[in-house]
Every structure is written in structure tokens, then in C-alpha cells.
């Protein structure tokens, strides 16, 4: 076993895993980096706005404990009904906004299985609604269960992934909510602007996309304020997300409720110029099960020689404990998946040069593309701080 193939940072992670006795694929969290990212994120949030942590990107209760404390927020955005129930138990004082419209049966399931907790949905939970039809199904549910549901309306500010696009439709939905005051309460708007900056600059500049999104949001907000003027100070005007959170750092933004989460761990999908100061804080780590010189596929040797002979990048072959992860190799830097072998969840094949040779029981490190799927795949998260594993955090069970 050796650390020579890794840069010092990953050599230290490898040593930490060995010392802790981990010997299977796992996800590693750099706690110090995560904490620094929290400081960077909170510095972007104007005092007049509230930070709402996006739970799907941070689906680990102990992680949320720490992040909510460091960010001084109880506001969460939740995307999955089983996690909604778990959150109501674990964080009974939280303020929750659904991040996508739930099927009415999912909403019904939540109320029927909430159980014994002092979390009060009538005060602490906002259901996201995108159409008049869904609003009507929620109203019928509220009547049937004799509950009062807080309703946040999804608006389309340019992403075109759903939500209200027509001012007249918004007006009609607001009037429906007002007429059903015993069962529905208007709580705000949510407009997600992830498209800003992703549209090629030759098509439209970032400033133009951002200004258009804000103008659309402001127009819908004006309608809502006119209909519910008595609630204007308490309404949740939610938006942003990690890709655009840095753009909403002034009072000129129409938002008062800013969502973000993925930037705190920074998978490869968030290697964006607006997040350049944030550090990658999670890594997939897998032991090397097998290592040898050359690359040899099943079948006649001449085929492997033809495909790989004389290629420095194929001088060494490795099989990892597990595979088919959604991520990119980050250490050793010149090792790459060998796609000729095919996809394997059991033992994945990688290739690399002799100059960065790994041995059996060394570790391969990858950066996940995003945190929201990866954090639920590996069981307990290995929490590394100052060069050693200091804790293991279990993700949500579903």
C-alpha cells in the first residue's frame, strides 16, 4: 500500500480511512471545507433575506443539524414525502417549503402518518402548487381532512419547467385561496431561475436572463401583494438556488427567501464561475481490489494489444470495490474509467499510467456530479476533520 500516487490532500484522506478501519466504498465529507462554504454562503445573503437550506442536496440529519446552526436558519426546502415526515420529527421547529408540487396522495399520506410531534403543518409547512387543478385537489383534501394548508404558488420566471405563466391564472388561484380561507392560506411564491447563466452567451447574456427572471417575478409578486395586501410583510418570496444565489445578494432582488444547498458540498455540476470561491467537500472513495500492468479485455489478446498497446494511459489496470458512480476521478488525477469493459456495479475497471500507480488496498477518489443522489447511496458518511475520521453520519432512510 502506498500514498505516493495521491496529492497530499488525498493521501491524507486515504490515511484517515485506513486508520478508521473503513474497507468498502464510502462517501467522505471534509467537515472543515463544508464549514468554510457555510461562511461563504451566509456572506452572500443580505440581512433582509432568509437562507433556506435545500434538503435534497443535504439529506443527512446530522449534517443539517450542523448547517442550520452555523447558518442560523430553521428554514428548509424538502422534495420527498418520506423525508418530509422524517424532517418533521427530527426538526420540529423548522419552517418547511416543498420544493416541487406533491401528488395529492403524497400530501394525504403525510397528514395521515405524521404521528406524534409538535411540528404544526398549519404554521410551519408550505405546500407548492403549480396549477389551478392541483390547487383544487389540495382544497378537497383539506376539506376532507379538516386541515388548513398553507399554499405557495410556483411561478415560471424563465426556466419553463412548470409553474404559473399567466397573470390571469395567478389571479384566479389567489381568489380561490381567499374564498377557501377555512382550508387554504396563501403563503407566497416560488420562482426557480436555474436557467440564468446556463443559456449560451451567444443566445442571451447572463444579465439579460437574470433581469428577465426578476421582472417576471416582480410582476407576479405585484399581483399577489394586491390580492393579499394584509399579508405582504409575512409572505415568502422564494427563489434562487446554488447556481444563482450569488446574484441575489442585494436588496434589488425581489426575493426575501433564498434557497441553496448544493454549493455547500459542491459536486462537479457546480463548478461555476459564480461559485468559484466554494470548495469541493464530498468525495466518493473506493478501495482498489485488483491491480496489474497492462490492459486485458475478455477475448483474444490481439484485440487488447490493438486497442491499448503503447498507450501510457492504459499502462495499469484497476478494479474497484463497486462502481458505476456518477462522478469524476479526482485522485490520482490521470486515472480514468475503462468504458471498454462495460458498466459494473460490482467491480468497475479503471486505467492509468505507471507514474501514478496504485496498489491493492489503495483508494481511488471521485468527485460526485451532485450531492443529492450520492449521499443516499453509501450508508454512513465518513466525516473527516483535521486529517482523521471524527464521526459517521447516517442519511435519511428513504
mmCIF file of C-alpha atoms in Angstrom:
data_model
loop_
_atom_site.group_PDB
_atom_site.id
_atom_site.type_symbol
_atom_site.label_atom_id
_atom_site.label_comp_id
_atom_site.label_asym_id
_atom_site.label_seq_id
_atom_site.Cartn_x
_atom_site.Cartn_y
_atom_site.Cartn_z
ATOM 1 C CA UNK A 1 0.000 0.000 0.000
ATOM 2 C CA UNK A 2 1.212 3.488 -0.800
ATOM 3 C CA UNK A 3 0.221 7.137 -0.763
ATOM 4 C CA UNK A 4 2.693 8.132 -3.484
ATOM 5 C CA UNK A 5 0.113 8.273 -6.292
ATOM 6 C CA UNK A 6 -2.020 10.844 -4.492
ATOM 7 C CA UNK A 7 -1.519 14.546 -3.946
ATOM 8 C CA UNK A 8 -1.023 15.348 -0.227
ATOM 9 C CA UNK A 9 -4.699 16.205 0.368
ATOM 10 C CA UNK A 10 -5.964 12.839 -0.900
ATOM 11 C CA UNK A 11 -3.067 10.968 0.663
ATOM 12 C CA UNK A 12 -4.287 12.328 3.999
ATOM 13 C CA UNK A 13 -7.863 11.236 3.236
ATOM 14 C CA UNK A 14 -6.583 7.757 2.357
ATOM 15 C CA UNK A 15 -4.677 7.566 5.648
ATOM 16 C CA UNK A 16 -7.741 8.731 7.588
ATOM 17 C CA UNK A 17 -9.906 5.985 6.090
ATOM 18 C CA UNK A 18 -7.301 3.317 6.779
ATOM 19 C CA UNK A 19 -6.843 4.419 10.371
ATOM 20 C CA UNK A 20 -10.603 4.333 10.897
ATOM 21 C CA UNK A 21 -10.835 0.807 9.515
ATOM 22 C CA UNK A 22 -13.058 1.580 6.533
ATOM 23 C CA UNK A 23 -12.680 -1.016 3.753
ATOM 24 C CA UNK A 24 -15.646 -0.521 1.428
ATOM 25 C CA UNK A 25 -16.945 2.172 -0.933
ATOM 26 C CA UNK A 26 -17.926 5.198 1.082
ATOM 27 C CA UNK A 27 -18.629 8.897 0.868
ATOM 28 C CA UNK A 28 -16.194 11.207 2.622
ATOM 29 C CA UNK A 29 -17.141 14.634 3.940
ATOM 30 C CA UNK A 30 -14.458 17.236 4.569
ATOM 31 C CA UNK A 31 -16.057 18.992 7.525
ATOM 32 C CA UNK A 32 -13.634 21.915 7.513
ATOM 33 C CA UNK A 33 -14.353 22.661 3.868
ATOM 34 C CA UNK A 34 -18.094 22.421 4.454
ATOM 35 C CA UNK A 35 -17.857 24.889 7.315
ATOM 36 C CA UNK A 36 -15.885 27.337 5.210
ATOM 37 C CA UNK A 37 -18.505 27.009 2.481
ATOM 38 C CA UNK A 38 -21.217 27.896 5.006
ATOM 39 C CA UNK A 39 -19.342 31.081 5.815
ATOM 40 C CA UNK A 40 -19.108 31.912 2.105
ATOM 41 C CA UNK A 41 -22.809 31.253 1.577
ATOM 42 C CA UNK A 42 -24.061 33.269 4.536
ATOM 43 C CA UNK A 43 -21.873 36.180 3.432
ATOM 44 C CA UNK A 44 -23.879 36.240 0.186
ATOM 45 C CA UNK A 45 -27.253 36.536 1.945
ATOM 46 C CA UNK A 46 -28.353 40.120 2.599
ATOM 47 C CA UNK A 47 -29.568 40.801 6.173
ATOM 48 C CA UNK A 48 -33.078 41.436 4.856
ATOM 49 C CA UNK A 49 -33.309 37.908 3.385
ATOM 50 C CA UNK A 50 -33.607 34.432 4.843
ATOM 51 C CA UNK A 51 -31.490 31.462 3.811
ATOM 52 C CA UNK A 52 -33.441 28.249 3.142
ATOM 53 C CA UNK A 53 -31.298 25.105 3.016
ATOM 54 C CA UNK A 54 -32.195 22.675 0.230
ATOM 55 C CA UNK A 55 -32.568 19.300 1.895
ATOM 56 C CA UNK A 56 -32.320 17.142 -1.247
ATOM 57 C CA UNK A 57 -28.707 18.316 -1.614
ATOM 58 C CA UNK A 58 -28.005 17.769 2.102
ATOM 59 C CA UNK A 59 -30.091 14.676 3.011
ATOM 60 C CA UNK A 60 -28.217 13.800 6.201
ATOM 61 C CA UNK A 61 -29.898 14.779 9.511
ATOM 62 C CA UNK A 62 -26.660 15.316 11.461
ATOM 63 C CA UNK A 63 -25.308 17.421 8.600
ATOM 64 C CA UNK A 64 -28.452 19.537 8.652
ATOM 65 C CA UNK A 65 -28.096 19.916 12.422
ATOM 66 C CA UNK A 66 -24.680 21.492 11.936
ATOM 67 C CA UNK A 67 -25.522 23.537 8.847
ATOM 68 C CA UNK A 68 -28.693 25.002 10.339
ATOM 69 C CA UNK A 69 -26.759 26.007 13.435
ATOM 70 C CA UNK A 70 -23.876 27.546 11.504
ATOM 71 C CA UNK A 71 -26.165 29.317 9.022
ATOM 72 C CA UNK A 72 -28.555 30.422 11.777
ATOM 73 C CA UNK A 73 -31.637 29.236 9.935
ATOM 74 C CA UNK A 74 -34.551 26.901 10.592
ATOM 75 C CA UNK A 75 -35.829 27.185 7.007
ATOM 76 C CA UNK A 76 -35.652 24.056 4.844
ATOM 77 C CA UNK A 77 -36.781 23.112 1.340
ATOM 78 C CA UNK A 78 -37.908 19.475 1.090
ATOM 79 C CA UNK A 79 -38.520 17.437 -2.076
ATOM 80 C CA UNK A 80 -39.591 13.964 -0.928
ATOM 81 C CA UNK A 81 -42.580 12.932 1.204
ATOM 82 C CA UNK A 82 -40.754 10.281 3.299
ATOM 83 C CA UNK A 83 -38.053 12.847 4.084
ATOM 84 C CA UNK A 84 -40.751 15.405 4.878
ATOM 85 C CA UNK A 85 -42.091 13.170 7.633
ATOM 86 C CA UNK A 86 -38.603 12.440 8.951
ATOM 87 C CA UNK A 87 -37.818 16.168 8.947
ATOM 88 C CA UNK A 88 -40.972 16.981 10.898
ATOM 89 C CA UNK A 89 -39.785 14.551 13.606
ATOM 90 C CA UNK A 90 -36.095 15.493 13.621
ATOM 91 C CA UNK A 91 -36.582 19.258 13.220
ATOM 92 C CA UNK A 92 -39.974 20.031 14.792
ATOM 93 C CA UNK A 93 -39.207 23.768 14.927
ATOM 94 C CA UNK A 94 -38.284 24.036 11.251
ATOM 95 C CA UNK A 95 -40.034 26.093 8.588
ATOM 96 C CA UNK A 96 -40.548 23.899 5.519
ATOM 97 C CA UNK A 97 -41.304 24.793 1.904
ATOM 98 C CA UNK A 98 -41.901 21.971 -0.551
ATOM 99 C CA UNK A 99 -39.516 22.245 -3.492
ATOM 100 C CA UNK A 100 -41.862 20.652 -6.009
ATOM 101 C CA UNK A 101 -45.600 20.002 -6.222
ATOM 102 C CA UNK A 102 -46.521 16.752 -4.481
ATOM 103 C CA UNK A 103 -49.190 14.355 -5.760
ATOM 104 C CA UNK A 104 -52.288 14.843 -3.619
ATOM 105 C CA UNK A 105 -51.930 11.257 -2.400
ATOM 106 C CA UNK A 106 -48.464 12.092 -1.075
ATOM 107 C CA UNK A 107 -49.904 15.066 0.809
ATOM 108 C CA UNK A 108 -52.661 12.845 2.199
ATOM 109 C CA UNK A 109 -50.077 10.263 3.284
ATOM 110 C CA UNK A 110 -48.131 12.942 5.142
ATOM 111 C CA UNK A 111 -51.113 14.054 7.210
ATOM 112 C CA UNK A 112 -52.260 10.521 7.965
ATOM 113 C CA UNK A 113 -48.791 9.349 9.057
ATOM 114 C CA UNK A 114 -47.321 12.448 10.722
ATOM 115 C CA UNK A 115 -47.721 10.940 14.165
ATOM 116 C CA UNK A 116 -46.690 12.445 17.468
ATOM 117 C CA UNK A 117 -44.620 15.615 17.016
ATOM 118 C CA UNK A 118 -45.119 19.251 17.925
ATOM 119 C CA UNK A 119 -44.417 20.217 14.294
ATOM 120 C CA UNK A 120 -47.558 22.088 13.179
ATOM 121 C CA UNK A 121 -48.161 21.931 9.410
ATOM 122 C CA UNK A 122 -50.740 24.699 9.592
ATOM 123 C CA UNK A 123 -47.995 27.111 10.712
ATOM 124 C CA UNK A 124 -44.718 25.537 9.569
ATOM 125 C CA UNK A 125 -45.331 23.879 6.197
ATOM 126 C CA UNK A 126 -45.899 25.395 2.752
ATOM 127 C CA UNK A 127 -47.239 23.122 0.009
ATOM 128 C CA UNK A 128 -46.132 24.062 -3.504
ATOM 129 C CA UNK A 129 -48.907 24.312 -6.100
ATOM 130 C CA UNK A 130 -48.352 24.857 -9.820
ATOM 131 C CA UNK A 131 -51.809 24.742 -11.448
ATOM 132 C CA UNK A 132 -55.457 25.527 -10.647
ATOM 133 C CA UNK A 133 -56.218 21.817 -10.970
ATOM 134 C CA UNK A 134 -53.706 20.848 -8.284
ATOM 135 C CA UNK A 135 -54.962 23.659 -6.086
ATOM 136 C CA UNK A 136 -58.463 22.220 -6.335
ATOM 137 C CA UNK A 137 -57.271 18.726 -5.374
ATOM 138 C CA UNK A 138 -55.495 20.185 -2.349
ATOM 139 C CA UNK A 139 -58.616 22.098 -1.365
ATOM 140 C CA UNK A 140 -60.682 18.915 -1.490
ATOM 141 C CA UNK A 141 -58.018 17.155 0.590
ATOM 142 C CA UNK A 142 -58.013 19.944 3.166
ATOM 143 C CA UNK A 143 -61.785 19.782 3.433
ATOM 144 C CA UNK A 144 -61.758 16.005 3.745
ATOM 145 C CA UNK A 145 -59.118 16.012 6.471
ATOM 146 C CA UNK A 146 -60.441 19.216 8.105
ATOM 147 C CA UNK A 147 -56.989 20.847 7.978
ATOM 148 C CA UNK A 148 -55.724 24.212 6.782
ATOM 149 C CA UNK A 149 -52.972 24.034 4.181
ATOM 150 C CA UNK A 150 -50.523 26.855 3.517
ATOM 151 C CA UNK A 151 -50.136 27.291 -0.237
ATOM 152 C CA UNK A 152 -47.064 28.599 -2.037
ATOM 153 C CA UNK A 153 -47.577 29.044 -5.787
ATOM 154 C CA UNK A 154 -44.878 28.039 -8.247
ATOM 155 C CA UNK A 155 -44.310 30.643 -10.955
ATOM 156 C CA UNK A 156 -42.349 30.321 -14.185
ATOM 157 C CA UNK A 157 -39.638 33.002 -14.385
ATOM 158 C CA UNK A 158 -37.958 31.585 -17.485
ATOM 159 C CA UNK A 159 -36.908 28.024 -16.694
ATOM 160 C CA UNK A 160 -40.058 26.641 -18.342
ATOM 161 C CA UNK A 161 -40.255 23.583 -16.107
ATOM 162 C CA UNK A 162 -43.790 24.273 -14.974
ATOM 163 C CA UNK A 163 -45.479 26.810 -12.797
ATOM 164 C CA UNK A 164 -47.857 29.667 -13.486
ATOM 165 C CA UNK A 165 -47.100 31.689 -16.615
ATOM 166 C CA UNK A 166 -50.331 33.669 -16.972
ATOM 167 C CA UNK A 167 -51.123 36.593 -14.630
ATOM 168 C CA UNK A 168 -54.846 35.850 -15.002
ATOM 169 C CA UNK A 169 -54.245 32.267 -13.838
ATOM 170 C CA UNK A 170 -52.381 33.506 -10.780
ATOM 171 C CA UNK A 171 -55.181 35.934 -10.000
ATOM 172 C CA UNK A 172 -57.765 33.154 -10.234
ATOM 173 C CA UNK A 173 -55.728 30.868 -7.957
ATOM 174 C CA UNK A 174 -55.314 33.628 -5.390
ATOM 175 C CA UNK A 175 -59.048 34.226 -5.409
ATOM 176 C CA UNK A 176 -59.683 30.518 -4.891
ATOM 177 C CA UNK A 177 -57.397 30.563 -1.862
ATOM 178 C CA UNK A 178 -59.115 33.617 -0.407
ATOM 179 C CA UNK A 179 -62.573 32.101 -0.899
ATOM 180 C CA UNK A 180 -61.455 28.926 0.906
ATOM 181 C CA UNK A 181 -59.943 30.681 3.898
ATOM 182 C CA UNK A 182 -61.015 27.981 6.344
ATOM 183 C CA UNK A 183 -58.930 25.403 4.493
ATOM 184 C CA UNK A 184 -56.269 27.270 2.460
ATOM 185 C CA UNK A 185 -53.853 30.081 3.312
ATOM 186 C CA UNK A 186 -51.670 31.900 0.805
ATOM 187 C CA UNK A 187 -48.041 31.801 1.942
ATOM 188 C CA UNK A 188 -46.018 33.050 -1.041
ATOM 189 C CA UNK A 189 -44.445 32.412 -4.426
ATOM 190 C CA UNK A 190 -41.544 30.272 -5.606
ATOM 191 C CA UNK A 191 -39.695 31.035 -8.848
ATOM 192 C CA UNK A 192 -36.590 28.994 -9.693
ATOM 193 C CA UNK A 193 -34.116 30.706 -12.041
ATOM 194 C CA UNK A 194 -31.520 27.948 -12.621
ATOM 195 C CA UNK A 195 -31.514 28.726 -16.343
ATOM 196 C CA UNK A 196 -29.782 32.049 -15.711
ATOM 197 C CA UNK A 197 -26.188 31.745 -16.871
ATOM 198 C CA UNK A 198 -26.744 28.347 -18.494
ATOM 199 C CA UNK A 199 -28.158 29.847 -21.658
ATOM 200 C CA UNK A 200 -25.217 30.293 -24.073
ATOM 201 C CA UNK A 201 -23.999 33.877 -24.077
ATOM 202 C CA UNK A 202 -24.365 33.979 -27.855
ATOM 203 C CA UNK A 203 -28.103 33.471 -27.314
ATOM 204 C CA UNK A 204 -28.617 35.695 -24.276
ATOM 205 C CA UNK A 205 -26.333 37.270 -21.691
ATOM 206 C CA UNK A 206 -26.497 36.329 -18.034
ATOM 207 C CA UNK A 207 -27.535 39.862 -17.074
ATOM 208 C CA UNK A 208 -30.383 39.793 -19.586
ATOM 209 C CA UNK A 209 -31.623 36.391 -18.375
ATOM 210 C CA UNK A 210 -31.379 37.462 -14.751
ATOM 211 C CA UNK A 211 -33.174 40.742 -15.335
ATOM 212 C CA UNK A 212 -35.950 38.994 -17.250
ATOM 213 C CA UNK A 213 -36.402 36.497 -14.434
ATOM 214 C CA UNK A 214 -36.574 39.245 -11.827
ATOM 215 C CA UNK A 215 -39.029 41.247 -13.905
ATOM 216 C CA UNK A 216 -41.286 38.214 -14.281
ATOM 217 C CA UNK A 217 -41.068 37.527 -10.547
ATOM 218 C CA UNK A 218 -41.832 41.138 -9.673
ATOM 219 C CA UNK A 219 -44.885 41.171 -11.937
ATOM 220 C CA UNK A 220 -46.353 38.091 -10.237
ATOM 221 C CA UNK A 221 -45.392 39.449 -6.830
ATOM 222 C CA UNK A 222 -47.274 42.682 -7.525
ATOM 223 C CA UNK A 223 -50.443 40.704 -8.288
ATOM 224 C CA UNK A 224 -50.092 38.674 -5.080
ATOM 225 C CA UNK A 225 -49.458 41.744 -2.948
ATOM 226 C CA UNK A 226 -52.559 43.424 -4.343
ATOM 227 C CA UNK A 227 -54.729 40.388 -3.550
ATOM 228 C CA UNK A 228 -53.249 39.776 -0.104
ATOM 229 C CA UNK A 229 -52.003 43.194 0.971
ATOM 230 C CA UNK A 230 -52.661 42.365 4.628
ATOM 231 C CA UNK A 231 -50.059 39.552 4.441
ATOM 232 C CA UNK A 232 -47.351 41.337 2.456
ATOM 233 C CA UNK A 233 -44.820 41.506 5.305
ATOM 234 C CA UNK A 234 -45.123 37.812 6.105
ATOM 235 C CA UNK A 235 -45.227 36.340 2.605
ATOM 236 C CA UNK A 236 -42.421 34.027 1.455
ATOM 237 C CA UNK A 237 -40.926 35.218 -1.844
ATOM 238 C CA UNK A 238 -38.688 32.231 -2.527
ATOM 239 C CA UNK A 239 -36.231 31.608 -5.337
ATOM 240 C CA UNK A 240 -32.567 31.334 -6.342
ATOM 241 C CA UNK A 241 -30.663 28.068 -5.781
ATOM 242 C CA UNK A 242 -26.925 27.416 -5.710
ATOM 243 C CA UNK A 243 -26.294 28.371 -9.375
ATOM 244 C CA UNK A 244 -27.712 31.893 -8.872
ATOM 245 C CA UNK A 245 -27.521 32.565 -5.145
ATOM 246 C CA UNK A 246 -24.618 34.983 -5.659
ATOM 247 C CA UNK A 247 -26.787 37.130 -7.942
ATOM 248 C CA UNK A 248 -29.464 37.698 -5.291
ATOM 249 C CA UNK A 249 -27.155 39.311 -2.732
ATOM 250 C CA UNK A 250 -28.686 42.778 -2.873
ATOM 251 C CA UNK A 251 -31.984 44.335 -1.869
ATOM 252 C CA UNK A 252 -32.745 44.840 -5.568
ATOM 253 C CA UNK A 253 -33.692 41.159 -5.811
ATOM 254 C CA UNK A 254 -37.467 40.565 -5.463
ATOM 255 C CA UNK A 255 -36.751 37.616 -3.150
ATOM 256 C CA UNK A 256 -36.772 37.583 0.630
ATOM 257 C CA UNK A 257 -36.230 33.816 0.919
ATOM 258 C CA UNK A 258 -33.101 32.371 -0.741
ATOM 259 C CA UNK A 259 -32.679 28.646 -1.395
ATOM 260 C CA UNK A 260 -29.260 26.993 -1.611
ATOM 261 C CA UNK A 261 -27.599 23.765 -0.592
ATOM 262 C CA UNK A 262 -25.504 22.075 -3.265
ATOM 263 C CA UNK A 263 -22.819 24.771 -3.126
ATOM 264 C CA UNK A 264 -22.007 23.730 0.456
ATOM 265 C CA UNK A 265 -20.682 20.365 -0.800
ATOM 266 C CA UNK A 266 -20.020 21.349 -4.432
ATOM 267 C CA UNK A 267 -20.279 18.426 -6.785
ATOM 268 C CA UNK A 268 -18.818 18.837 -10.258
ATOM 269 C CA UNK A 269 -22.099 20.207 -11.661
ATOM 270 C CA UNK A 270 -21.495 23.300 -9.553
ATOM 271 C CA UNK A 271 -18.065 24.165 -10.905
ATOM 272 C CA UNK A 272 -19.458 27.541 -11.948
ATOM 273 C CA UNK A 273 -17.769 30.919 -12.031
ATOM 274 C CA UNK A 274 -20.336 32.304 -9.573
ATOM 275 C CA UNK A 275 -19.290 29.577 -7.098
ATOM 276 C CA UNK A 276 -15.550 29.729 -7.742
ATOM 277 C CA UNK A 277 -14.783 30.506 -4.075
ATOM 278 C CA UNK A 278 -16.566 27.382 -2.826
ATOM 279 C CA UNK A 279 -14.583 24.184 -2.206
ATOM 280 C CA UNK A 280 -15.473 20.578 -3.070
ATOM 281 C CA UNK A 281 -16.308 18.966 0.272
ATOM 282 C CA UNK A 282 -17.511 15.430 -0.581
ATOM 283 C CA UNK A 283 -15.743 12.575 -2.318
ATOM 284 C CA UNK A 284 -16.590 9.021 -3.309
ATOM 285 C CA UNK A 285 -13.819 6.732 -2.093
ATOM 286 C CA UNK A 286 -13.329 3.105 -3.093
ATOM 287 C CA UNK A 287 -10.621 0.548 -2.294
ATOM 288 C CA UNK A 288 -8.630 -0.976 -5.134
ATOM 289 C CA UNK A 289 -9.335 -4.716 -5.214
ATOM 290 C CA UNK A 290 -7.088 -5.702 -8.117
ATOM 291 C CA UNK A 291 -4.148 -4.021 -9.844
ATOM 292 C CA UNK A 292 -1.812 -5.153 -12.610
ATOM 293 C CA UNK A 293 0.240 -3.981 -15.568
ATOM 294 C CA UNK A 294 -1.365 -3.616 -18.961
ATOM 295 C CA UNK A 295 -4.980 -3.705 -20.059
ATOM 296 C CA UNK A 296 -6.582 -7.018 -20.917
ATOM 297 C CA UNK A 297 -10.157 -7.395 -22.096
ATOM 298 C CA UNK A 298 -12.000 -10.686 -22.410
ATOM 299 C CA UNK A 299 -11.389 -12.268 -25.810
ATOM 300 C CA UNK A 300 -8.256 -12.592 -27.962
ATOM 301 C CA UNK A 301 -5.172 -10.772 -26.701
ATOM 302 C CA UNK A 302 -4.570 -9.159 -30.093
ATOM 303 C CA UNK A 303 -7.691 -7.020 -29.571
ATOM 304 C CA UNK A 304 -6.376 -5.600 -26.303
ATOM 305 C CA UNK A 305 -2.970 -5.044 -27.863
ATOM 306 C CA UNK A 306 -4.567 -3.228 -30.799
ATOM 307 C CA UNK A 307 -6.730 -1.001 -28.590
ATOM 308 C CA UNK A 308 -4.352 -0.291 -25.736
ATOM 309 C CA UNK A 309 -0.797 -1.244 -26.717
ATOM 310 C CA UNK A 310 1.733 1.557 -26.289
ATOM 311 C CA UNK A 311 -0.801 3.895 -24.668
ATOM 312 C CA UNK A 312 0.528 5.438 -21.474
ATOM 313 C CA UNK A 313 -2.983 5.976 -20.130
ATOM 314 C CA UNK A 314 -3.576 2.195 -20.260
ATOM 315 C CA UNK A 315 -0.330 1.003 -18.677
ATOM 316 C CA UNK A 316 -2.056 -0.054 -15.458
ATOM 317 C CA UNK A 317 -5.450 -1.663 -14.794
ATOM 318 C CA UNK A 318 -7.502 -1.425 -11.604
ATOM 319 C CA UNK A 319 -10.753 -2.920 -10.405
ATOM 320 C CA UNK A 320 -12.553 -1.082 -7.650
ATOM 321 C CA UNK A 321 -14.838 -2.285 -4.887
ATOM 322 C CA UNK A 322 -18.144 -1.302 -6.554
ATOM 323 C CA UNK A 323 -18.694 1.043 -9.456
ATOM 324 C CA UNK A 324 -20.954 2.916 -11.873
ATOM 325 C CA UNK A 325 -20.873 6.001 -9.699
ATOM 326 C CA UNK A 326 -21.997 9.363 -11.043
ATOM 327 C CA UNK A 327 -18.736 11.192 -10.584
ATOM 328 C CA UNK A 328 -15.329 12.040 -11.992
ATOM 329 C CA UNK A 329 -11.991 10.674 -10.803
ATOM 330 C CA UNK A 330 -10.080 13.352 -8.920
ATOM 331 C CA UNK A 331 -7.195 11.341 -7.439
ATOM 332 C CA UNK A 332 -4.990 10.004 -8.829
ATOM 333 C CA UNK A 333 -5.644 12.644 -11.434
ATOM 334 C CA UNK A 334 -4.710 10.612 -14.544
ATOM 335 C CA UNK A 335 -6.757 7.508 -13.815
ATOM 336 C CA UNK A 336 -9.900 7.145 -15.928
ATOM 337 C CA UNK A 337 -12.754 4.618 -16.264
ATOM 338 C CA UNK A 338 -12.190 1.987 -18.943
ATOM 339 C CA UNK A 339 -15.533 2.008 -20.747
ATOM 340 C CA UNK A 340 -14.490 -0.890 -22.981
ATOM 341 C CA UNK A 341 -15.073 -3.198 -20.037
ATOM 342 C CA UNK A 342 -18.696 -2.080 -19.720
ATOM 343 C CA UNK A 343 -20.704 -0.902 -16.737
ATOM 344 C CA UNK A 344 -20.318 -2.822 -13.486
ATOM 345 C CA UNK A 345 -21.878 -2.092 -10.097
ATOM 346 C CA UNK A 346 -19.731 -4.826 -8.605
ATOM 347 C CA UNK A 347 -16.170 -4.215 -9.827
ATOM 348 C CA UNK A 348 -15.503 -1.282 -12.123
ATOM 349 C CA UNK A 349 -12.431 -1.137 -14.370
ATOM 350 C CA UNK A 350 -10.109 1.869 -14.418
ATOM 351 C CA UNK A 351 -6.861 2.522 -16.271
ATOM 352 C CA UNK A 352 -3.886 4.786 -15.721
ATOM 353 C CA UNK A 353 -0.168 5.370 -16.220
ATOM 354 C CA UNK A 354 2.640 3.770 -14.238
ATOM 355 C CA UNK A 355 3.661 7.190 -12.943
ATOM 356 C CA UNK A 356 0.552 7.224 -10.717
ATOM 357 C CA UNK A 357 0.473 3.527 -9.894
ATOM 358 C CA UNK A 358 -1.925 2.325 -7.229
ATOM 359 C CA UNK A 359 -1.586 -0.933 -5.320
ATOM 360 C CA UNK A 360 -4.187 -3.310 -3.964
ATOM 361 C CA UNK A 361 -5.909 -1.728 -0.922
ATOM 362 C CA UNK A 362 -5.052 1.801 -2.026
ATOM 363 C CA UNK A 363 -8.033 4.103 -2.562
ATOM 364 C CA UNK A 364 -9.482 5.800 -5.622
ATOM 365 C CA UNK A 365 -11.282 9.125 -5.104
ATOM 366 C CA UNK A 366 -14.028 10.620 -7.253
ATOM 367 C CA UNK A 367 -15.992 13.848 -7.070
ATOM 368 C CA UNK A 368 -19.752 13.228 -7.347
ATOM 369 C CA UNK A 369 -21.581 15.168 -10.021
ATOM 370 C CA UNK A 370 -24.061 16.260 -7.385
ATOM 371 C CA UNK A 371 -24.668 15.510 -3.739
ATOM 372 C CA UNK A 372 -28.397 14.785 -3.772
ATOM 373 C CA UNK A 373 -28.132 11.274 -5.198
ATOM 374 C CA UNK A 374 -24.700 10.296 -3.916
ATOM 375 C CA UNK A 375 -25.368 10.972 -0.241
ATOM 376 C CA UNK A 376 -28.083 8.308 -0.172
ATOM 377 C CA UNK A 377 -26.021 5.560 -1.843
ATOM 378 C CA UNK A 378 -23.257 4.699 0.590
ATOM 379 C CA UNK A 379 -24.718 4.313 4.049
ATOM 380 C CA UNK A 380 -22.849 6.143 6.795
ATOM 381 C CA UNK A 381 -20.966 9.238 5.662
ATOM 382 C CA UNK A 382 -17.348 9.381 6.867
ATOM 383 C CA UNK A 383 -16.811 12.792 8.452
ATOM 384 C CA UNK A 384 -13.176 13.858 8.227
ATOM 385 C CA UNK A 385 -11.760 16.749 10.222
ATOM 386 C CA UNK A 386 -8.108 17.690 10.634
ATOM 387 C CA UNK A 387 -6.853 14.515 8.988
ATOM 388 C CA UNK A 388 -8.964 11.899 10.772
ATOM 389 C CA UNK A 389 -12.440 10.427 10.710
ATOM 390 C CA UNK A 390 -14.264 12.014 13.639
ATOM 391 C CA UNK A 391 -17.823 10.810 13.056
ATOM 392 C CA UNK A 392 -20.161 8.772 10.872
ATOM 393 C CA UNK A 393 -23.449 10.380 9.787
ATOM 394 C CA UNK A 394 -26.365 8.326 8.501
ATOM 395 C CA UNK A 395 -28.514 9.806 5.697
ATOM 396 C CA UNK A 396 -32.288 9.804 5.672
ATOM 397 C CA UNK A 397 -33.623 6.276 5.427
ATOM 398 C CA UNK A 398 -35.603 6.975 2.221
#
